[in-house]
Coordinates of N, CA, C and O in Angstrom, one line a residue:
M407 N 0.8 -1.2 0.0 CA 0.0 0.0 0.0 C 0.9 1.2 0.0 O 1.8 1.3 0.8
K408 N 0.6 2.1 -0.9 CA 1.4 3.3 -1.0 C 0.6 4.5 -0.4 O -0.5 4.7 -0.7
T409 N 1.3 5.2 0.4 CA 0.6 6.3 1.0 C 1.2 7.6 0.4 O 2.4 7.6 0.1
S410 N 0.4 8.5 0.3 CA 0.9 9.8 -0.2 C 1.4 10.7 1.0 O 0.8 10.7 2.0
N411 N 2.5 11.4 0.8 CA 3.0 12.2 1.8 C 2.4 13.6 1.7 O 3.0 14.5 1.0
V412 N 1.3 13.8 2.3 CA 0.6 15.1 2.3 C 1.4 16.1 3.1 O 1.4 17.3 2.8
N413 N 2.1 15.6 4.1 CA 2.9 16.5 4.9 C 4.3 16.9 4.4 O 5.1 17.5 5.0
H414 N 4.5 16.5 3.2 CA 5.8 16.7 2.6 C 6.3 18.2 2.6 O 7.4 18.4 3.0
P415 N 5.4 19.1 2.2 CA 5.8 20.5 2.3 C 6.2 20.9 3.8 O 7.1 21.7 4.0
K416 N 5.5 20.4 4.8 CA 5.8 20.8 6.1 C 7.1 20.2 6.5 O 7.9 20.8 7.3
A417 N 7.4 19.0 6.1 CA 8.7 18.4 6.4 C 9.8 19.2 5.8 O 10.9 19.4 6.4
D418 N 9.6 19.7 4.6 CA 10.7 20.6 4.0 C 10.9 21.9 4.8 O 12.0 22.3 5.0
I419 N 9.8 22.4 5.3 CA 9.9 23.6 6.1 C 10.6 23.3 7.4 O 11.5 24.1 7.8
F420 N 10.3 22.2 8.0 CA 10.9 21.8 9.3 C 12.4 21.6 9.0 O 13.3 22.1 9.8
G421 N 12.8 20.9 7.9 CA 14.2 20.7 7.6 C 14.9 22.0 7.3 O 16.1 22.1 7.7
K422 N 14.2 22.9 6.6 CA 14.8 24.2 6.3 C 15.1 25.0 7.6 O 16.2 25.5 7.8
N423 N 14.1 25.0 8.5 CA 14.3 25.7 9.8 C 15.4 25.0 10.6 O 16.2 25.7 11.3
A424 N 15.5 23.7 10.6 CA 16.6 23.1 11.3 C 17.9 23.4 10.8 O 18.9 23.7 11.5
R425 N 18.0 23.5 9.4 CA 19.3 23.9 8.8 C 19.7 25.3 9.2 O 20.8 25.6 9.5
I426 N 18.7 26.2 9.2 CA 19.0 27.6 9.6 C 19.4 27.7 11.0 O 20.4 28.4 11.3
A427 N 18.7 27.0 11.9 CA 19.1 27.0 13.3 C 20.5 26.5 13.5 O 21.3 27.0 14.3
G428 N 20.8 25.4 12.8 CA 22.1 24.8 12.9 C 23.2 25.8 12.4 O 24.3 25.9 13.0
A429 N 22.9 26.5 11.3 CA 23.8 27.5 10.8 C 24.1 28.6 11.8 O 25.2 29.1 12.0
V430 N 23.0 29.1 12.4 CA 23.1 30.2 13.4 C 23.9 29.7 14.6 O 24.8 30.4 15.1
L431 N 23.7 28.5 15.0 CA 24.4 27.9 16.2 C 25.9 27.8 15.8 O 26.8 28.2 16.6
L432 N 26.2 27.3 14.6 CA 27.6 27.1 14.2 C 28.3 28.5 14.1 O 29.4 28.7 14.6
S433 N 27.5 29.5 13.6 CA 28.1 30.8 13.5 C 28.4 31.4 14.9 O 29.4 32.0 15.1
S434 N 27.5 31.1 15.8 CA 27.7 31.6 17.2 C 29.0 31.0 17.8 O 29.8 31.7 18.4
F435 N 29.2 29.7 17.6 CA 30.4 29.0 18.1 C 31.7 29.6 17.4 O 32.7 29.8 18.1
L436 N 31.6 29.8 16.1 CA 32.7 30.4 15.4 C 33.0 31.8 15.9 O 34.2 32.2 16.1
L437 N 32.0 32.6 16.1 CA 32.2 34.0 16.6 C 32.8 34.0 18.0 O 33.7 34.8 18.2
V438 N 32.3 33.1 18.9 CA 32.9 33.1 20.2 C 34.4 32.6 20.1 O 35.2 33.2 20.8
G439 N 34.6 31.7 19.3 CA 36.0 31.2 19.1 C 36.9 32.3 18.6 O 38.0 32.5 19.1
M440 N 36.4 33.1 17.6 CA 37.3 34.1 17.0 C 37.5 35.2 18.1 O 38.5 35.8 18.2
T441 N 36.4 35.5 18.9 CA 36.6 36.6 19.9 C 37.6 36.2 20.9 O 38.4 37.0 21.3
S442 N 37.6 34.9 21.3 CA 38.5 34.5 22.4 C 39.9 34.5 21.8 O 40.9 34.8 22.5
C443 N 40.1 34.3 20.5 CA 41.4 34.3 19.9 C 41.9 35.8 19.9 O 43.1 36.1 20.1
E444 N 41.0 36.7 19.6 CA 41.4 38.1 19.5 C 41.9 38.6 20.9 O 42.8 39.4 21.0
D445 N 41.3 38.1 22.0 CA 41.8 38.5 23.3 C 43.3 38.1 23.5 O 44.0 38.8 24.2
D446 N 43.7 37.0 22.9 CA 45.1 36.5 23.0 C 46.0 37.5 22.4 O 47.2 37.5 22.7
D447 N 45.6 38.3 21.4 CA 46.4 39.2 20.7 C 46.5 40.6 21.3 O 47.2 41.4 20.8
D448 N 45.7 40.8 22.3 CA 45.7 42.2 23.0 C 47.1 42.4 23.5 O 47.9 41.5 23.9
P449 N 47.5 43.7 23.5 CA 48.8 44.1 24.1 C 48.9 43.5 25.6 O 47.9 43.4 26.3
I450 N 50.1 43.3 26.0 CA 50.4 42.7 27.3 C 49.8 43.6 28.4 O 50.0 44.8 28.5
L451 N 49.1 42.9 29.3 CA 48.5 43.6 30.4 C 49.2 43.4 31.7 O 49.2 44.3 32.6
T452 N 49.8 42.2 31.9 CA 50.3 41.9 33.3 C 51.8 41.8 33.3 O 52.4 41.6 34.3
T453 N 52.5 42.1 32.2 CA 53.9 42.1 32.1 C 54.4 43.4 31.7 O 53.6 44.2 31.1
Y454 N 55.7 43.7 31.9 CA 56.2 45.0 31.6 C 57.5 44.9 30.8 O 58.4 44.2 31.2
S455 N 57.6 45.5 29.7 CA 58.8 45.5 28.8 C 59.8 46.5 29.5 O 59.5 47.2 30.4
Q456 N 61.0 46.4 28.9 CA 62.0 47.3 29.4 C 61.6 48.8 29.2 O 61.9 49.7 30.0
Q457 N 60.9 49.1 28.0 CA 60.4 50.4 27.8 C 59.5 50.8 28.9 O 59.5 52.0 29.4
D458 N 58.6 49.9 29.3 CA 57.6 50.2 30.3 C 58.3 50.6 31.6 O 58.0 51.5 32.3
R459 N 59.3 49.8 31.9 CA 60.1 50.0 33.2 C 60.9 51.3 33.1 O 60.9 52.1 34.1
N460 N 61.5 51.6 32.0 CA 62.2 52.9 31.9 C 61.2 54.1 32.0 O 61.6 55.1 32.6
F461 N 60.0 53.9 31.4 CA 59.0 55.0 31.5 C 58.6 55.2 32.9 O 58.4 56.3 33.3
A462 N 58.4 54.1 33.7 CA 57.9 54.3 35.1 C 59.0 55.1 35.9 O 58.6 56.0 36.7
I463 N 60.2 54.8 35.7 CA 61.3 55.6 36.4 C 61.3 57.0 35.9 O 61.3 58.0 36.7
A464 N 61.3 57.2 34.6 CA 61.4 58.6 34.0 C 60.2 59.4 34.4 O 60.3 60.6 34.8
S465 N 59.0 58.8 34.3 CA 57.8 59.5 34.7 C 57.7 59.9 36.1 O 57.4 61.0 36.5
S466 N 58.1 59.0 37.0 CA 58.1 59.3 38.4 C 59.1 60.4 38.8 O 58.8 61.3 39.6
E467 N 60.3 60.3 38.2 CA 61.3 61.4 38.4 C 60.7 62.8 37.9 O 60.9 63.8 38.6
N468 N 60.1 62.7 36.8 CA 59.5 63.9 36.2 C 58.4 64.5 37.2 O 58.3 65.7 37.4
L469 N 57.5 63.6 37.6 CA 56.4 64.0 38.5 C 57.0 64.6 39.9 O 56.5 65.6 40.4
N470 N 58.0 63.9 40.4 CA 58.7 64.4 41.6 C 59.2 65.8 41.4 O 59.1 66.6 42.3
A471 N 59.9 66.0 40.3 CA 60.4 67.3 40.0 C 59.3 68.4 39.9 O 59.5 69.4 40.4
Q472 N 58.2 68.0 39.2 CA 57.2 69.0 39.0 C 56.5 69.3 40.4 O 56.1 70.5 40.6
I473 N 56.4 68.4 41.3 CA 55.9 68.6 42.6 C 56.8 69.6 43.3 O 56.4 70.6 43.9
N474 N 58.1 69.3 43.2 CA 59.1 70.2 43.9 C 59.1 71.6 43.3 O 59.2 72.6 44.0
F475 N 59.0 71.7 41.9 CA 59.0 73.0 41.3 C 57.7 73.8 41.6 O 57.8 75.0 41.8
G476 N 56.6 73.1 41.7 CA 55.4 73.7 42.0 C 55.4 74.3 43.4 O 55.0 75.4 43.7
Q477 N 56.0 73.5 44.3 CA 56.1 74.0 45.7 C 57.1 75.1 45.8 O 56.8 76.1 46.6
L478 N 58.1 75.1 45.0 CA 59.1 76.3 44.9 C 58.3 77.5 44.5 O 58.6 78.6 45.0
A479 N 57.5 77.4 43.5 CA 56.7 78.5 43.0 C 55.8 79.1 44.1 O 55.6 80.3 44.3
L480 N 55.2 78.2 44.9 CA 54.4 78.6 46.1 C 55.2 79.4 47.1 O 54.8 80.3 47.7
D481 N 56.5 78.9 47.3 CA 57.3 79.5 48.3 C 58.0 80.8 47.8 O 58.2 81.8 48.6
K482 N 58.4 80.9 46.6 CA 59.2 82.0 46.1 C 58.5 82.9 45.1 O 59.0 84.0 44.8
G483 N 57.3 82.5 44.5 CA 56.7 83.2 43.5 C 56.1 84.6 44.1 O 55.7 84.6 45.2
E484 N 56.1 85.6 43.3 CA 55.6 86.9 43.7 C 54.3 87.2 43.0 O 53.4 87.7 43.6
D485 N 54.2 86.9 41.7 CA 53.0 87.2 40.9 C 51.9 86.1 41.2 O 52.2 84.9 41.3
D486 N 50.7 86.6 41.4 CA 49.6 85.7 41.7 C 49.5 84.6 40.6 O 49.1 83.4 41.0
S487 N 49.7 84.9 39.4 CA 49.6 83.9 38.3 C 50.6 82.8 38.5 O 50.3 81.6 38.2
V488 N 51.8 83.1 38.9 CA 52.8 82.1 39.2 C 52.5 81.2 40.4 O 52.6 80.0 40.4
I489 N 51.9 81.8 41.4 CA 51.5 81.1 42.6 C 50.3 80.2 42.3 O 50.3 79.0 42.7
E490 N 49.4 80.6 41.5 CA 48.2 79.8 41.1 C 48.7 78.6 40.2 O 48.3 77.5 40.3
Y491 N 49.7 78.9 39.3 CA 50.2 77.9 38.5 C 51.0 76.8 39.3 O 50.8 75.6 39.1
G492 N 51.7 77.3 40.3 CA 52.4 76.4 41.2 C 51.4 75.5 42.0 O 51.7 74.3 42.2
T493 N 50.3 76.1 42.4 CA 49.3 75.3 43.2 C 48.8 74.2 42.3 O 48.6 73.0 42.7
M494 N 48.4 74.5 41.0 CA 47.9 73.5 40.1 C 48.9 72.5 39.8 O 48.6 71.3 39.8
L495 N 50.2 72.9 39.6 CA 51.3 71.9 39.3 C 51.4 70.9 40.4 O 51.6 69.7 40.2
V496 N 51.4 71.4 41.7 CA 51.6 70.4 42.8 C 50.4 69.5 42.8 O 50.6 68.3 42.9
S497 N 49.2 70.0 42.8 CA 48.0 69.2 42.9 C 47.9 68.2 41.8 O 47.7 67.0 42.1
E498 N 48.1 68.5 40.6 CA 47.9 67.6 39.5 C 49.1 66.6 39.4 O 48.9 65.4 39.0
S499 N 50.3 67.0 39.8 CA 51.4 66.1 39.7 C 51.3 65.1 40.9 O 51.7 63.9 40.7
V500 N 50.8 65.5 42.0 CA 50.6 64.6 43.1 C 49.6 63.5 42.7 O 49.7 62.3 43.0
E501 N 48.5 64.0 42.1 CA 47.4 63.1 41.6 C 48.0 62.1 40.6 O 47.7 60.9 40.7
S502 N 48.8 62.6 39.7 CA 49.4 61.6 38.7 C 50.4 60.7 39.3 O 50.4 59.5 39.0
K503 N 51.2 61.1 40.3 CA 52.1 60.2 40.9 C 51.4 59.2 41.7 O 51.8 58.0 41.7
T504 N 50.3 59.5 42.4 CA 49.5 58.6 43.2 C 48.9 57.5 42.2 O 48.9 56.3 42.5
E505 N 48.5 58.0 41.0 CA 47.9 57.0 40.1 C 49.0 56.1 39.6 O 48.8 54.9 39.5
L506 N 50.2 56.6 39.3 CA 51.3 55.7 38.9 C 51.7 54.7 39.9 O 51.9 53.6 39.7
E507 N 51.7 55.2 41.2 CA 52.0 54.3 42.3 C 51.0 53.1 42.4 O 51.4 52.0 42.6
G508 N 49.8 53.5 42.2 CA 48.7 52.5 42.2 C 48.9 51.5 41.1 O 48.6 50.3 41.2
I509 N 49.3 51.9 39.9 CA 49.5 51.0 38.8 C 50.6 50.0 39.0 O 50.5 48.8 38.7
V510 N 51.7 50.4 39.6 CA 52.9 49.5 39.7 C 52.9 48.8 41.1 O 53.7 47.9 41.3
N511 N 52.0 49.2 42.0 CA 51.9 48.6 43.3 C 51.6 47.1 43.1 O 50.7 46.7 42.4
G512 N 52.4 46.3 43.8 CA 52.3 44.8 43.7 C 52.9 44.2 42.5 O 52.8 43.0 42.3
T513 N 53.7 45.0 41.7 CA 54.4 44.5 40.6 C 55.9 44.6 40.9 O 56.3 45.2 41.9
D514 N 56.7 44.1 40.0 CA 58.2 44.3 40.2 C 58.7 45.5 39.5 O 59.9 45.7 39.3
V515 N 57.8 46.4 39.1 CA 58.2 47.7 38.4 C 58.6 48.7 39.5 O 57.8 48.9 40.4
E516 N 59.7 49.3 39.3 CA 60.2 50.3 40.2 C 59.9 51.7 39.8 O 59.9 52.0 38.6
I517 N 59.6 52.6 40.7 CA 59.5 54.0 40.4 C 60.5 54.7 41.3 O 61.0 54.2 42.3
S518 N 60.8 56.0 41.0 CA 61.8 56.8 41.8 C 61.1 57.7 42.7 O 60.0 58.2 42.5
E519 N 61.8 57.9 43.8 CA 61.4 59.0 44.8 C 62.3 60.2 44.7 O 62.1 61.1 45.4
E520 N 63.2 60.2 43.7 CA 64.1 61.2 43.5 C 63.8 62.0 42.2 O 62.8 61.7 41.6
V521 N 64.7 63.0 42.0 CA 64.6 63.7 40.7 C 66.0 63.5 40.0 O 66.9 63.2 40.7
S522 N 66.0 63.8 38.7 CA 67.3 63.6 38.0 C 68.2 64.7 38.5 O 67.9 65.7 39.0
D523 N 69.5 64.5 38.2 CA 70.6 65.4 38.6 C 70.3 66.8 37.9 O 70.5 67.8 38.5
A524 N 69.9 66.7 36.6 CA 69.7 68.0 35.8 C 68.5 68.8 36.5 O 68.6 70.0 36.6
M525 N 67.5 68.1 36.9 CA 66.3 68.8 37.5 C 66.7 69.4 38.9 O 66.3 70.4 39.2
Q526 N 67.6 68.6 39.6 CA 68.0 69.1 40.9 C 68.9 70.4 40.7 O 68.7 71.4 41.5
A527 N 69.7 70.4 39.7 CA 70.6 71.5 39.4 C 69.7 72.7 39.1 O 70.0 73.9 39.5
K528 N 68.7 72.5 38.3 CA 67.8 73.6 37.9 C 67.0 74.1 39.1 O 66.8 75.3 39.2
Y529 N 66.6 73.2 39.9 CA 65.9 73.6 41.1 C 66.7 74.5 42.0 O 66.3 75.5 42.5
D530 N 68.0 74.1 42.2 CA 68.9 74.9 43.0 C 69.1 76.3 42.4 O 69.2 77.3 43.1
E531 N 69.2 76.3 41.1 CA 69.4 77.6 40.4 C 68.2 78.5 40.6 O 68.3 79.7 40.9
L532 N 67.0 78.0 40.4 CA 65.8 78.8 40.6 C 65.6 79.2 42.1 O 65.1 80.3 42.4
A533 N 66.0 78.3 43.0 CA 65.8 78.6 44.4 C 66.6 79.8 44.9 O 66.3 80.4 45.9
A534 N 67.7 80.1 44.1 CA 68.6 81.2 44.5 C 68.0 82.5 44.0 O 68.4 83.6 44.4
L535 N 66.9 82.5 43.2 CA 66.3 83.7 42.7 C 65.1 84.2 43.6 O 64.6 83.4 44.3
T536 N 64.8 85.4 43.5 CA 63.6 86.0 44.2 C 62.8 86.9 43.3 O 63.3 87.3 42.3
G537 N 61.6 87.2 43.8 CA 60.7 88.2 43.1 C 60.5 87.9 41.7 O 60.3 86.8 41.2
E538 N 60.5 89.0 40.9 CA 60.2 89.0 39.5 C 61.2 88.1 38.7 O 60.9 87.5 37.7
D539 N 62.5 88.1 39.2 CA 63.5 87.3 38.5 C 63.1 85.8 38.6 O 63.3 85.1 37.7
F540 N 62.6 85.4 39.8 CA 62.2 84.1 40.0 C 61.0 83.7 39.1 O 61.0 82.7 38.4
D541 N 60.0 84.6 39.1 CA 58.8 84.4 38.3 C 59.1 84.1 36.9 O 58.6 83.1 36.3
M542 N 59.9 84.9 36.2 CA 60.1 84.8 34.8 C 61.0 83.6 34.5 O 60.8 82.8 33.6
A543 N 62.0 83.4 35.4 CA 62.9 82.2 35.2 C 62.2 80.9 35.4 O 62.4 79.9 34.6
F544 N 61.3 80.9 36.4 CA 60.5 79.7 36.7 C 59.6 79.4 35.5 O 59.6 78.2 35.0
I545 N 58.9 80.4 34.9 CA 57.9 80.0 33.9 C 58.6 79.7 32.6 O 58.2 78.8 31.8
D546 N 59.8 80.3 32.3 CA 60.6 80.0 31.2 C 61.1 78.5 31.3 O 61.0 77.8 30.3
F547 N 61.5 78.2 32.5 CA 62.0 76.8 32.7 C 60.8 75.8 32.5 O 61.0 74.7 31.9
Q548 N 59.6 76.2 33.0 CA 58.5 75.3 32.9 C 58.2 75.0 31.4 O 57.9 73.8 31.0
L549 N 58.3 75.9 30.6 CA 58.0 75.7 29.1 C 59.0 74.7 28.5 O 58.7 73.8 27.8
E550 N 60.3 74.8 28.9 CA 61.3 73.9 28.5 C 61.1 72.5 29.1 O 61.1 71.5 28.3
A551 N 60.8 72.5 30.3 CA 60.6 71.2 31.0 C 59.4 70.4 30.5 O 59.4 69.2 30.3
L552 N 58.3 71.2 30.2 CA 57.1 70.5 29.7 C 57.3 69.9 28.3 O 56.8 68.9 28.0
D553 N 58.1 70.6 27.5 CA 58.5 70.0 26.2 C 59.2 68.7 26.3 O 58.9 67.7 25.6
N554 N 60.2 68.7 27.3 CA 60.9 67.4 27.5 C 60.0 66.3 28.1 O 60.1 65.2 27.7
S555 N 59.0 66.7 29.0 CA 58.1 65.8 29.5 C 57.2 65.2 28.4 O 56.9 64.0 28.4
M556 N 56.8 66.0 27.5 CA 55.9 65.5 26.4 C 56.6 64.4 25.7 O 56.0 63.4 25.3
S557 N 57.9 64.5 25.4 CA 58.6 63.5 24.6 C 58.6 62.2 25.4 O 58.6 61.1 24.8
V558 N 58.7 62.2 26.8 CA 58.7 61.0 27.6 C 57.4 60.2 27.4 O 57.4 59.0 27.2
Y559 N 56.3 61.0 27.5 CA 55.0 60.4 27.4 C 54.7 60.0 25.9 O 54.0 58.9 25.7
E560 N 55.1 60.7 25.0 CA 54.8 60.3 23.6 C 55.6 59.1 23.2 O 55.1 58.2 22.5
N561 N 56.8 58.9 23.7 CA 57.6 57.7 23.5 C 56.9 56.5 24.1 O 56.9 55.4 23.5
Q562 N 56.4 56.7 25.3 CA 55.6 55.5 25.9 C 54.4 55.2 25.1 O 54.1 54.0 24.9
N563 N 53.7 56.2 24.7 CA 52.5 55.9 23.9 C 52.8 55.2 22.6 O 52.1 54.3 22.2
D564 N 54.0 55.5 22.0 CA 54.4 54.9 20.7 C 55.0 53.5 20.9 O 54.9 52.6 20.1
N565 N 55.8 53.3 22.0 CA 56.6 52.1 22.2 C 56.3 51.3 23.4 O 56.9 50.2 23.5
G566 N 55.5 51.7 24.3 CA 55.2 50.9 25.5 C 54.3 49.7 25.1 O 53.7 49.7 24.0
E567 N 54.3 48.7 26.0 CA 53.6 47.5 25.7 C 52.4 47.3 26.7 O 51.4 46.6 26.3
N568 N 52.6 47.7 27.9 CA 51.6 47.5 28.9 C 50.4 48.5 28.7 O 50.6 49.7 28.8
N569 N 49.2 47.9 28.6 CA 48.0 48.8 28.3 C 47.8 49.8 29.4 O 47.4 50.9 29.1
T570 N 47.9 49.4 30.7 CA 47.6 50.3 31.8 C 48.6 51.4 31.8 O 48.2 52.6 32.0
L571 N 49.9 51.2 31.6 CA 50.9 52.2 31.6 C 50.7 53.2 30.4 O 50.9 54.4 30.5
K572 N 50.3 52.6 29.3 CA 50.0 53.4 28.1 C 48.8 54.3 28.3 O 48.9 55.5 27.9
A573 N 47.8 53.8 29.0 CA 46.6 54.7 29.3 C 47.0 55.8 30.2 O 46.6 56.9 30.0
F574 N 47.8 55.4 31.2 CA 48.3 56.5 32.2 C 49.1 57.5 31.4 O 49.0 58.7 31.6
S575 N 50.0 57.0 30.5 CA 50.9 57.9 29.8 C 50.0 58.9 28.9 O 50.3 60.1 28.8
D576 N 49.0 58.3 28.2 CA 48.2 59.2 27.4 C 47.5 60.2 28.2 O 47.4 61.4 27.8
K577 N 46.9 59.8 29.3 CA 46.2 60.7 30.2 C 47.1 61.8 30.7 O 46.8 63.0 30.7
T578 N 48.3 61.4 31.1 CA 49.3 62.4 31.7 C 49.8 63.3 30.6 O 50.0 64.5 30.9
L579 N 50.0 62.8 29.4 CA 50.4 63.7 28.3 C 49.4 64.8 28.1 O 49.7 65.9 27.9
G580 N 48.1 64.5 28.2 CA 47.1 65.5 28.1 C 47.2 66.6 29.2 O 47.1 67.8 28.9
K581 N 47.6 66.1 30.4 CA 47.8 67.1 31.5 C 49.0 68.0 31.2 O 49.0 69.2 31.4
V582 N 50.1 67.4 30.7 CA 51.3 68.1 30.4 C 51.0 69.2 29.3 O 51.5 70.3 29.4
K583 N 50.2 68.8 28.3 CA 49.9 69.8 27.3 C 49.1 70.9 27.9 O 49.3 72.1 27.5
D584 N 48.2 70.6 28.8 CA 47.4 71.6 29.5 C 48.3 72.5 30.3 O 48.1 73.8 30.3
H585 N 49.3 71.9 31.0 CA 50.2 72.7 31.8 C 51.0 73.7 30.9 O 51.3 74.8 31.3
K586 N 51.4 73.2 29.7 CA 52.1 74.1 28.8 C 51.2 75.3 28.4 O 51.7 76.4 28.4
E587 N 50.0 75.0 28.0 CA 49.1 76.1 27.7 C 49.0 77.1 28.8 O 49.0 78.3 28.6
D588 N 48.8 76.6 30.0 CA 48.7 77.5 31.2 C 50.0 78.3 31.4 O 50.0 79.4 31.7
A589 N 51.1 77.6 31.2 CA 52.4 78.3 31.4 C 52.6 79.4 30.3 O 53.1 80.5 30.7
L590 N 52.1 79.2 29.1 CA 52.2 80.2 28.1 C 51.3 81.4 28.5 O 51.7 82.6 28.3
L591 N 50.2 81.2 29.1 CA 49.3 82.2 29.5 C 50.0 83.0 30.7 O 49.9 84.3 30.7
V592 N 50.6 82.3 31.6 CA 51.3 83.0 32.7 C 52.4 83.8 32.2 O 52.6 85.0 32.6
K593 N 53.2 83.3 31.2 CA 54.3 84.1 30.6 C 53.8 85.3 30.0 O 54.3 86.4 30.1
A594 N 52.7 85.2 29.2 CA 52.1 86.4 28.5 C 51.6 87.4 29.6 O 51.8 88.6 29.4
E595 N 51.1 86.9 30.7 CA 50.6 87.9 31.7 C 51.8 88.6 32.4 O 51.8 89.8 32.6
L596 N 52.9 87.8 32.6 CA 54.1 88.4 33.2 C 54.7 89.5 32.3 O 55.1 90.6 32.7
E597 N 54.7 89.2 31.0 CA 55.2 90.1 30.0 C 54.4 91.4 29.9 O 54.9 92.5 29.8
L598 N 53.0 91.2 30.0 CA 52.2 92.4 30.0 C 52.4 93.3 31.2 O 52.3 94.5 31.1
E599 N 52.8 92.6 32.3 CA 53.0 93.4 33.5 C 54.4 94.0 33.5 O 54.8 94.7 34.5
G600 N 55.2 93.7 32.5 CA 56.5 94.3 32.4 C 57.6 93.6 33.2 O 58.6 94.1 33.5
I601 N 57.3 92.3 33.5 CA 58.3 91.5 34.3 C 59.3 90.9 33.3 O 59.0 90.4 32.3

């Protein structure tokens, strides 16, 4: 006895739906697999290259120096704009140093509590000045120092490997650029006042 398959079109629909569901499922597995492979290619998060280590030392020395120079401006500055700049410099450099300490805390990456010999020599030179002489020499030095700082952070952004240090570097570079703009305004104000 031969039976006719009246449900044949429904069977085709069911089979088609099953194939689509299987294709979607297979695509999901492939997508998850590709995503997990991409994670393996992300820049190093938990290890530090020699560039990263050198940056941590250079950045911490730079921040230490900026804290010291900012405090010197508070102690020796005569013009209000220099004193305000010094206040900002201390506050933001302490904030950045605290962030850097948090990043390297618990790792084998070292940071410095010192300043470079060149920065110490400049500090001693500025500390010997007073009044308007100090104000102008201080702000001129800041412009030079900030250019040097930018190169430290740009180098880390270009050559560093650790994501967290690179993010810190990029953020701090933004602050350094802001500090330079502020220093240019202070210098313009001092020049307008005839200092």
